[in-house]
CSV table of C-alpha atoms in Angstrom, one decimal:
chain,number,residue,atom,x,y,z
A,6,MET,CA,88.7,-69.3,185.0
A,7,LEU,CA,85.6,-68.3,182.9
A,8,ILE,CA,85.5,-71.3,180.9
A,9,ALA,CA,83.6,-74.2,182.6
A,10,SER,CA,84.3,-72.7,186.3
A,11,GLN,CA,80.3,-71.1,185.8
A,12,THR,CA,77.2,-72.8,185.3
A,13,PRO,CA,77.6,-76.1,186.8
A,14,GLU,CA,74.0,-76.7,185.9
A,15,TYR,CA,74.5,-76.6,182.1
A,16,ASP,CA,78.0,-79.4,181.7
A,17,ARG,CA,75.4,-81.5,179.6
A,18,LEU,CA,75.6,-81.4,175.6
A,19,ASP,CA,71.8,-82.4,176.3
A,20,THR,CA,69.9,-80.1,178.8
A,21,PRO,CA,66.9,-78.4,177.5
A,22,VAL,CA,66.9,-75.0,177.3
A,23,ALA,CA,63.9,-73.7,177.8
A,24,THR,CA,63.4,-70.4,179.6
A,25,PRO,CA,65.8,-67.7,180.8
A,26,LEU,CA,66.9,-68.2,184.5
A,27,THR,CA,68.9,-66.1,187.1
A,28,MET,CA,72.6,-67.8,187.6
A,29,GLY,CA,74.3,-66.6,190.4
A,30,SER,CA,73.2,-64.3,192.9
A,31,SER,CA,72.7,-60.6,191.4
A,32,LYS,CA,73.1,-60.5,187.4
A,33,PRO,CA,70.5,-62.0,185.2
A,34,LYS,CA,71.7,-64.1,182.7
A,35,SER,CA,69.9,-66.3,179.9
A,36,SER,CA,69.9,-69.9,180.5
A,37,ASN,CA,71.1,-70.1,176.1
A,38,ARG,CA,75.0,-68.2,177.3
A,39,ALA,CA,74.9,-69.9,180.4
A,40,TYR,CA,74.8,-73.0,178.5
A,41,PHE,CA,76.5,-71.3,175.7
A,42,GLU,CA,79.7,-70.3,178.3
A,43,ALA,CA,80.5,-73.6,180.2
A,44,ASN,CA,80.3,-75.6,176.4
A,45,ILE,CA,81.9,-73.2,174.4
A,46,GLU,CA,86.1,-73.8,175.5
A,47,SER,CA,85.5,-78.1,174.6
A,48,CYS,CA,84.1,-77.2,170.8
A,49,LEU,CA,87.3,-74.5,170.8
A,50,GLY,CA,89.7,-77.3,169.0
A,51,ARG,CA,86.9,-78.2,166.0
A,52,LEU,CA,86.6,-75.0,165.7
A,53,TYR,CA,89.5,-73.8,165.5
A,54,GLY,CA,91.2,-77.3,163.3
A,55,THR,CA,87.5,-76.4,160.7
A,56,ALA,CA,88.2,-72.5,160.8
A,57,LEU,CA,92.2,-74.0,159.5
A,58,GLN,CA,91.6,-75.5,156.5
A,59,LEU,CA,88.5,-73.4,155.7
A,60,THR,CA,90.9,-70.2,155.6
A,61,ARG,CA,94.2,-72.0,154.8
A,62,ASN,CA,96.1,-69.6,157.3
A,63,PRO,CA,96.4,-69.9,161.9
A,64,SER,CA,95.9,-66.1,162.6
A,65,ASP,CA,92.9,-65.3,160.2
A,66,ALA,CA,92.0,-69.2,161.8
A,67,GLU,CA,92.1,-67.2,164.9
A,68,ASP,CA,89.6,-64.0,163.8
A,69,LEU,CA,86.9,-66.1,162.5
A,70,VAL,CA,86.8,-68.3,165.7
A,71,ALA,CA,86.8,-64.9,167.8
A,72,ASP,CA,84.2,-63.8,165.0
A,73,THR,CA,82.1,-66.8,166.0
A,74,VAL,CA,82.0,-66.8,168.7
A,75,THR,CA,81.0,-62.3,169.4
A,76,ARG,CA,78.3,-63.8,166.9
A,77,GLY,CA,77.0,-66.7,168.5
A,78,LEU,CA,76.7,-64.7,171.0
A,79,ASP,CA,74.6,-62.3,169.2
A,80,LYS,CA,72.2,-64.3,167.8
A,81,ILE,CA,72.2,-67.0,170.8
A,82,ASP,CA,68.2,-66.8,171.3
A,83,THR,CA,69.0,-68.8,167.8
A,84,LEU,CA,70.9,-72.2,170.4
A,85,ILE,CA,67.2,-73.4,170.3
A,86,ASP,CA,69.0,-77.5,170.6
A,87,CYS,CA,72.1,-77.5,173.5
A,88,ASN,CA,72.3,-81.3,171.6
A,89,ARG,CA,73.1,-79.2,168.5
A,90,PHE,CA,75.3,-76.2,169.9
A,91,ILE,CA,78.8,-77.4,168.4
A,92,TYR,CA,76.6,-77.5,164.3
A,93,TRP,CA,75.3,-74.6,165.6
A,94,LEU,CA,78.9,-73.1,166.2
A,95,LEU,CA,79.9,-74.3,162.5
A,96,ARG,CA,76.9,-72.8,160.5
A,97,ILE,CA,77.7,-69.6,162.5
A,98,MET,CA,81.7,-70.2,161.0
A,99,THR,CA,81.0,-71.5,157.7
A,100,ASN,CA,78.2,-68.9,156.6
A,101,HIS,CA,80.5,-65.8,158.3
A,102,PHE,CA,83.7,-67.3,156.5
A,103,ILE,CA,81.1,-67.4,152.7
A,104,SER,CA,79.4,-64.3,153.4
A,105,GLU,CA,83.8,-62.4,154.0
A,106,CYS,CA,84.7,-64.5,150.7
A,107,ARG,CA,82.7,-62.7,149.4
A,108,LYS,CA,83.1,-59.2,150.3
A,109,ILE,CA,86.9,-60.0,149.4
A,110,GLU,CA,86.4,-61.2,145.4
A,111,LYS,CA,83.8,-57.7,145.5
A,112,ARG,CA,86.5,-55.6,146.9
A,113,THR,CA,89.2,-56.8,144.8
A,114,GLY,CA,87.9,-58.8,142.2
A,115,HIS,CA,89.6,-62.4,142.7
A,116,GLU,CA,87.2,-65.2,142.1
A,117,SER,CA,87.5,-67.4,145.4
A,118,TYR,CA,83.3,-68.5,145.6
A,119,VAL,CA,82.4,-70.1,142.0
A,120,GLU,CA,79.5,-71.0,142.0
A,121,GLU,CA,78.5,-72.8,139.6
A,122,PRO,CA,80.6,-76.2,139.0
A,123,GLU,CA,82.7,-76.0,135.2
A,124,ASN,CA,81.4,-79.7,132.9
A,125,ASP,CA,84.6,-81.0,133.2
A,126,GLU,CA,84.9,-85.0,133.9
A,127,PRO,CA,85.1,-85.5,137.5
A,128,PHE,CA,88.9,-86.9,138.0
A,129,SER,CA,89.5,-89.9,140.1
A,130,LEU,CA,92.9,-90.5,141.6
A,131,TYR,CA,92.5,-94.7,141.6
A,132,GLU,CA,91.4,-94.1,137.7
A,133,ARG,CA,95.0,-92.9,137.1
A,134,LEU,CA,96.7,-94.7,140.0
A,135,HIS,CA,95.6,-98.1,139.2
A,136,GLN,CA,97.6,-101.0,136.9
A,137,PRO,CA,94.7,-103.9,136.6
A,138,PHE,CA,97.2,-106.3,135.7
A,139,LEU,CA,99.5,-105.4,139.4
A,140,LEU,CA,96.5,-106.9,140.7
A,141,TRP,CA,97.3,-109.2,142.8
A,142,TRP,CA,101.7,-108.8,143.7
A,143,GLY,CA,101.2,-104.1,143.5
A,144,THR,CA,98.3,-101.4,144.4
A,145,PRO,CA,100.4,-98.4,143.5
A,146,GLU,CA,97.3,-96.3,144.5
A,147,GLN,CA,97.7,-97.8,148.5
A,148,ASP,CA,101.4,-96.6,147.4
A,149,PHE,CA,100.7,-93.5,146.7
A,150,LEU,CA,98.0,-93.1,150.3
A,151,ASN,CA,101.4,-94.6,151.7
A,152,LYS,CA,103.5,-91.7,150.6
A,153,THR,CA,101.1,-89.1,151.1
A,154,LEU,CA,101.2,-86.9,154.5
A,155,THR,CA,99.1,-84.7,156.0
A,156,GLU,CA,100.9,-81.6,154.4
A,157,ASP,CA,100.1,-82.5,151.0
A,158,ILE,CA,96.4,-83.7,151.7
A,159,ARG,CA,96.0,-79.8,153.5
A,160,ALA,CA,97.6,-78.5,150.8
A,161,ALA,CA,95.4,-80.1,148.0
A,162,ILE,CA,92.9,-78.6,150.4
A,163,GLU,CA,94.0,-75.1,149.9
A,164,THR,CA,93.4,-75.4,146.1
A,165,LEU,CA,90.0,-76.0,146.6
A,166,PRO,CA,87.5,-72.4,146.1
A,167,VAL,CA,85.5,-72.1,148.9
A,168,ASN,CA,82.5,-72.7,147.8
A,169,TYR,CA,83.5,-76.7,147.0
A,170,ARG,CA,86.1,-76.5,150.3
A,171,VAL,CA,83.0,-75.7,152.3
A,172,VAL,CA,81.4,-79.0,152.0
A,173,VAL,CA,84.4,-81.1,152.1
A,174,VAL,CA,85.7,-80.2,155.0
A,175,LEU,CA,82.1,-80.4,156.9
A,176,SER,CA,81.7,-83.5,155.0
A,177,ASP,CA,84.6,-85.0,154.7
A,178,ILE,CA,86.5,-83.8,158.4
A,179,GLU,CA,83.2,-82.6,160.2
A,180,GLY,CA,82.0,-85.7,159.0
A,181,MET,CA,78.6,-83.8,159.0
A,182,SER,CA,75.6,-85.7,156.1
A,183,TYR,CA,74.1,-84.3,152.8
A,184,GLN,CA,71.3,-82.9,155.4
A,185,GLU,CA,73.3,-81.3,157.9
A,186,ILE,CA,75.6,-79.3,155.2
A,187,ALA,CA,72.7,-78.3,153.3
A,188,ASP,CA,71.1,-77.2,156.8
A,189,THR,CA,74.3,-75.3,157.2
A,190,ILE,CA,74.9,-73.7,154.2
A,191,ASP,CA,70.9,-72.8,153.7
A,192,VAL,CA,72.2,-74.6,150.0
A,193,PRO,CA,69.8,-77.9,148.9
A,194,VAL,CA,70.8,-81.8,149.3
A,195,GLY,CA,70.8,-81.7,145.4
A,196,THR,CA,73.5,-78.9,145.3
A,197,VAL,CA,75.6,-80.4,148.5
A,198,ARG,CA,76.0,-84.0,146.8
A,199,SER,CA,77.0,-82.0,143.5
A,200,ARG,CA,79.4,-79.3,145.1
A,201,LEU,CA,81.1,-82.9,147.3
A,202,ALA,CA,81.9,-85.0,143.9
A,203,ARG,CA,83.0,-82.2,142.5
A,204,GLY,CA,84.9,-81.4,145.4
A,205,ARG,CA,86.6,-84.0,145.7
A,206,SER,CA,87.0,-84.5,142.2
A,207,LEU,CA,88.7,-81.5,142.8
A,208,LEU,CA,91.1,-82.7,145.7
A,209,GLN,CA,92.3,-85.6,144.1
A,210,LYS,CA,93.4,-83.8,140.7
A,211,ALA,CA,95.3,-81.6,143.3
A,212,LEU,CA,97.0,-84.2,144.8
A,213,TRP,CA,97.1,-85.7,141.8
A,214,GLN,CA,99.3,-83.2,140.2
A,215,HIS,CA,101.2,-82.6,143.5
A,216,GLY,CA,102.1,-86.1,143.5
A,217,LYS,CA,103.5,-86.0,139.8
A,218,GLU,CA,106.0,-82.7,140.3
A,219,SER,CA,107.0,-84.4,143.9
A,220,ASN,CA,108.1,-87.5,142.8
A,221,LEU,CA,105.5,-89.3,144.5
A,222,ILE,CA,103.9,-90.6,141.0
A,223,ASP,CA,106.6,-92.9,138.4
A,224,GLN,CA,106.0,-91.4,135.1
A,225,LYS,CA,107.4,-94.6,133.2
A,226,LYS,CA,103.9,-96.2,134.0
A,227,PRO,CA,100.6,-96.2,131.1
A,228,GLY,CA,98.7,-93.8,131.5
A,229,GLN,CA,100.6,-91.4,134.1
B,11,MET,CA,60.5,-113.5,150.0
B,12,SER,CA,63.2,-112.9,152.0
B,13,MET,CA,65.0,-108.3,151.4
B,14,SER,CA,68.0,-110.2,150.0
B,15,ASP,CA,65.7,-111.2,147.2
B,16,ASP,CA,65.0,-108.2,146.1
B,17,VAL,CA,68.4,-106.7,146.2
B,18,LYS,CA,69.2,-105.1,142.7
B,19,ILE,CA,71.7,-106.1,141.3
B,20,ILE,CA,73.7,-103.5,139.4
B,21,GLN,CA,77.0,-103.3,137.3
B,22,CYS,CA,80.0,-101.6,137.5
B,23,GLU,CA,79.9,-98.5,136.3
B,24,GLU,CA,76.4,-97.9,138.6
B,25,ALA,CA,78.5,-99.1,141.3
B,26,ILE,CA,81.8,-96.2,140.9
B,27,ARG,CA,79.0,-93.8,140.6
B,28,LYS,CA,77.3,-94.7,144.3
B,29,MET,CA,80.6,-95.2,146.0
B,30,LEU,CA,81.3,-91.9,147.6
B,31,GLU,CA,77.5,-91.6,148.4
B,32,TYR,CA,78.2,-95.4,150.2
B,33,ILE,CA,81.0,-94.1,151.6
B,34,ASP,CA,79.3,-91.6,153.1
B,35,GLU,CA,76.2,-94.0,154.7
B,36,GLU,CA,74.3,-91.5,151.7
B,37,LEU,CA,72.4,-94.4,149.8
B,38,HIS,CA,68.6,-95.5,150.6
B,39,GLN,CA,68.2,-99.0,151.9
B,40,HIS,CA,67.9,-100.8,148.6
B,41,ASP,CA,70.6,-98.7,147.0
B,42,HIS,CA,73.1,-99.5,149.7
B,43,ALA,CA,72.4,-103.6,149.9
B,44,SER,CA,72.7,-103.6,145.7
B,45,MET,CA,76.2,-101.9,147.0
B,46,GLU,CA,76.9,-104.7,149.6
B,47,LYS,CA,76.2,-107.5,147.4
B,48,HIS,CA,78.3,-105.9,143.8
B,49,LEU,CA,81.5,-105.3,146.1
B,50,GLU,CA,81.4,-109.0,147.6
B,51,SER,CA,81.7,-109.5,143.9
B,52,CYS,CA,83.9,-107.9,142.6
B,53,ARG,CA,87.2,-107.2,143.9
B,54,GLU,CA,87.7,-104.3,141.3
B,55,CYS,CA,85.0,-101.7,142.7
B,56,TYR,CA,86.0,-103.4,146.6
B,57,SER,CA,90.0,-102.8,146.3
B,58,ARG,CA,88.6,-98.7,144.7
B,59,MET,CA,85.9,-98.4,147.2
B,60,GLU,CA,89.2,-99.5,150.4
B,61,PHE,CA,91.4,-96.5,148.1
B,62,GLU,CA,88.2,-93.9,148.4
B,63,GLN,CA,87.3,-94.9,152.3
B,64,ARG,CA,91.0,-94.4,152.8
B,65,LEU,CA,91.2,-91.0,151.6
B,66,LYS,CA,88.6,-89.4,152.7
B,67,SER,CA,89.6,-91.1,156.3
B,68,MET,CA,93.8,-89.6,155.2
B,69,VAL,CA,91.2,-85.6,154.9
B,70,LYS,CA,89.6,-86.8,157.7
B,71,ASP,CA,92.8,-86.3,160.1
B,72,SER,CA,94.0,-83.8,157.9
B,73,GLY,CA,91.6,-81.5,160.4
B,74,SER,CA,92.8,-83.0,163.8
B,75,GLU,CA,94.3,-79.1,164.6
B,76,PRO,CA,95.0,-78.4,168.3
B,77,ALA,CA,93.4,-75.1,169.2
B,78,PRO,CA,96.5,-72.6,170.0
B,79,PRO,CA,96.4,-71.9,174.3
B,80,GLY,CA,96.9,-68.3,173.4
B,81,LEU,CA,92.6,-69.2,171.7
B,82,ASN,CA,91.3,-69.8,175.3
B,83,LYS,CA,92.3,-66.6,177.1
B,84,ARG,CA,91.0,-65.1,173.6
B,85,ILE,CA,87.7,-65.8,173.8
B,86,ASN,CA,87.8,-66.4,177.8
B,87,LYS,CA,88.3,-62.0,176.8
B,88,ILE,CA,85.2,-61.9,174.5
B,89,ILE,CA,83.4,-63.7,176.6
B,90,LYS,CA,83.8,-61.4,179.7
B,91,ASP,CA,83.6,-57.9,177.9
B,92,TYR,CA,80.6,-59.2,175.9
């Protein structure tokens, strides 16, 4: 097996890369390349999971991971800090994905990348579901989450326009800080903050609509 | 003067506005302390915070998906042929 069987001296994520090394007997490789080969396999699950959330289908997700690996090899010299290898890959993946979405949008006229948020009120699932007078003997909002399946959440993420989907995935699935997301997609932190708020609002709205259509919500209750 | 004396008292409206940033651990220290103080005494906001935290956790769990077996092979080939 090629991956992980070579370059054992780079098997730790915190190994600093400073100068190119000669690996093996005759074929010179940069230390970054060796590090990449030794560690990419351990990142595939995370890359695929993120790609799946972004692209919304398994085949496109595999293609996105493959493109990310190829682009990573192209840009191998830009890998400065090996502690941030996965974030470097996610940055390549996210930017490639956004760029492809923009190309498709330009070609088809289909708007999947909404640049500016609409000026509508934030949607709160909690406010729609919560019944204060039931506080001591019932929690409809928690009941709703009990009935919500992973597939429901995935379907709701799928409905998000690309720019909101990206920040929700990087924040809530990848666990990145606002600054890390800003660095990854090259936007100001304030933009991350507002897109995340808007993205979560849209996500909750999608869950609410799905809940109504699937009869997960008792629509006889006041305000529903 | 102790740190707790400096904690700004906030109302529900402000707590709700800052709740997601609190859950994301993105608030500055003083705002974070104000949120904690508010949540200690406001059952309504605490209940809301629990809901938002649980939903965020469910979103995180929805992203766990093992890479398909064929992907590993495909990536190996890309690296080998590069």
